[in-house]
Amino acid sequence: MERAQKYLNYFLSHRKVTNELIKKIDENNYDYKPTETSMAAGKLVTHMLTSFYMFAKTVKEGSTAVFGEKFDEIAPDLSEAAESYTEKTIEIISSLTNDELERTIDMTRIFGMELTGSQLLQLAMDHEIHHKGNLFVYVREMGHTELPMFVSR
């Protein structure tokens, strides 16, 4: 479980900041887009929260079945959704075994290749960090100037 704890600590060092940013988004800004081709803020947050959850669940189960579930509905309260998905993701990451992290998962339908559980979790982290950067821009353009550091310590 030591590896799982390291992944959990790394996940939380970024997710705590993501959740702080989400708390700054008022419901009247859920449809905000910095450009015409950007995702709306509510959709971006939903995408971030559900994607990491799906990646973690895939690592745990060794199956991509979760990608067939629908997760695109925008929650009425993004902060509550963030807390809920964060808790569910913490539970999954905390329970990962070394065998699950080393297991190869067929991700060819989604990513065109097979990945180990560890590689998929790293991809999930990279995805979270990428979109967290987007979220910083959204929140700043909404008028917020008191923003957290990019990582929580």
XYZ file of C-alpha atoms in Angstrom:
153
model
C 0.000 0.000 0.000
C 3.015 2.318 0.223
C 2.809 3.040 -3.528
C -0.901 3.746 -3.252
C -0.212 6.198 -0.418
C 2.336 8.045 -2.571
C -0.196 8.319 -5.396
C -2.821 9.494 -2.920
C -0.538 12.199 -1.503
C 0.338 13.399 -5.002
C -3.316 13.370 -6.055
C -4.364 15.382 -3.001
C -1.552 17.921 -3.433
C -3.230 18.902 -6.695
C -6.894 18.084 -6.034
C -6.998 20.319 -2.940
C -6.053 23.252 -5.176
C -8.540 22.187 -7.853
C -11.274 22.122 -5.209
C -10.270 25.589 -3.949
C -10.621 26.919 -7.486
C -13.988 25.201 -7.928
C -15.288 26.893 -4.763
C -14.659 30.256 -6.442
C -17.045 29.488 -9.316
C -20.511 30.875 -8.622
C -23.489 29.094 -10.139
C -24.099 32.043 -12.465
C -20.635 31.355 -13.980
C -21.154 27.636 -14.717
C -21.706 28.550 -18.389
C -18.686 30.888 -18.552
C -16.237 30.234 -21.421
C -13.035 32.248 -21.874
C -13.306 31.724 -25.654
C -16.038 30.563 -28.009
C -14.353 27.167 -28.477
C -13.650 26.571 -24.762
C -15.607 24.227 -22.534
C -18.030 25.967 -20.202
C -16.709 26.172 -16.617
C -19.284 23.690 -15.303
C -18.481 21.216 -18.052
C -14.722 21.576 -17.493
C -15.083 20.932 -13.758
C -17.357 17.945 -14.378
C -14.888 16.583 -16.935
C -11.985 16.927 -14.486
C -13.771 15.302 -11.556
C -15.292 12.425 -13.471
C -12.206 11.693 -15.580
C -9.891 11.102 -12.631
C -12.564 8.993 -10.954
C -12.976 6.892 -14.122
C -9.216 6.438 -14.520
C -8.831 5.362 -10.878
C -11.802 2.996 -11.099
C -10.326 1.481 -14.261
C -7.043 0.829 -12.437
C -8.924 -0.783 -9.537
C -11.166 -2.972 -11.691
C -8.740 -3.646 -14.544
C -11.577 -2.890 -16.948
C -12.670 0.090 -19.031
C -16.372 -0.603 -18.331
C -16.687 2.661 -16.373
C -16.067 4.582 -19.609
C -19.469 3.328 -20.794
C -21.223 5.112 -17.921
C -22.623 8.629 -18.359
C -20.904 11.319 -16.302
C -21.533 14.470 -18.333
C -24.400 16.004 -16.360
C -23.368 19.243 -14.638
C -24.015 19.071 -10.894
C -26.230 21.801 -9.421
C -23.444 22.501 -6.902
C -19.922 22.060 -8.303
C -18.314 22.331 -4.854
C -20.439 19.468 -3.530
C -19.626 17.413 -6.625
C -15.925 18.127 -6.081
C -16.094 16.904 -2.484
C -18.066 13.804 -3.464
C -15.826 12.787 -6.370
C -12.710 13.559 -4.353
C -13.876 11.258 -1.538
C -14.774 8.454 -3.962
C -11.421 8.815 -5.707
C -9.541 8.820 -2.374
C -11.259 5.546 -1.448
C -10.217 3.934 -4.710
C -6.603 5.138 -4.681
C -6.206 4.165 -1.011
C -7.312 0.626 -1.780
C -4.991 0.008 -4.735
C -2.600 -2.902 -4.420
C 0.808 -3.215 -6.051
C -0.631 -5.930 -8.313
C -3.358 -3.550 -9.513
C -0.790 -0.823 -10.150
C 1.401 -3.229 -12.144
C -1.449 -4.904 -14.057
C -1.669 -4.148 -17.779
C -5.020 -2.731 -18.869
C -6.197 -2.735 -22.474
C -6.820 0.957 -23.164
C -6.542 0.643 -26.962
C -10.192 1.629 -27.530
C -9.609 4.905 -25.665
C -5.886 5.701 -25.953
C -4.685 3.319 -28.655
C -2.412 1.339 -26.328
C -2.157 -0.851 -23.276
C -1.139 0.821 -20.020
C -0.243 -0.403 -16.570
C -2.307 0.822 -13.651
C 0.576 3.092 -12.623
C 0.820 4.581 -16.104
C -2.915 5.219 -16.163
C -2.796 6.961 -12.770
C 0.079 9.122 -14.012
C -1.944 9.986 -17.101
C -4.859 10.911 -14.810
C -2.551 13.197 -12.807
C -1.209 14.847 -15.966
C -4.787 15.364 -17.157
C -5.803 16.913 -13.809
C -2.791 19.248 -13.796
C -3.421 20.305 -17.402
C -7.051 21.200 -16.768
C -6.270 22.774 -13.398
C -4.157 25.251 -15.364
C -7.188 25.964 -17.541
C -9.274 26.433 -14.402
C -6.833 29.040 -13.054
C -7.443 31.089 -16.217
C -11.232 30.729 -15.968
C -11.315 31.776 -12.304
C -8.972 34.717 -12.863
C -11.112 35.909 -15.780
C -14.176 35.659 -13.512
C -12.506 38.403 -11.472
C -10.807 36.434 -8.708
C -7.335 37.670 -7.780
C -6.726 35.779 -4.515
C -5.735 32.399 -5.909
C -3.980 29.414 -4.328
C -0.534 28.180 -5.265
C -0.583 25.559 -8.008
C 0.101 22.767 -5.501
C -0.874 22.269 -1.868
C 1.790 21.325 0.668
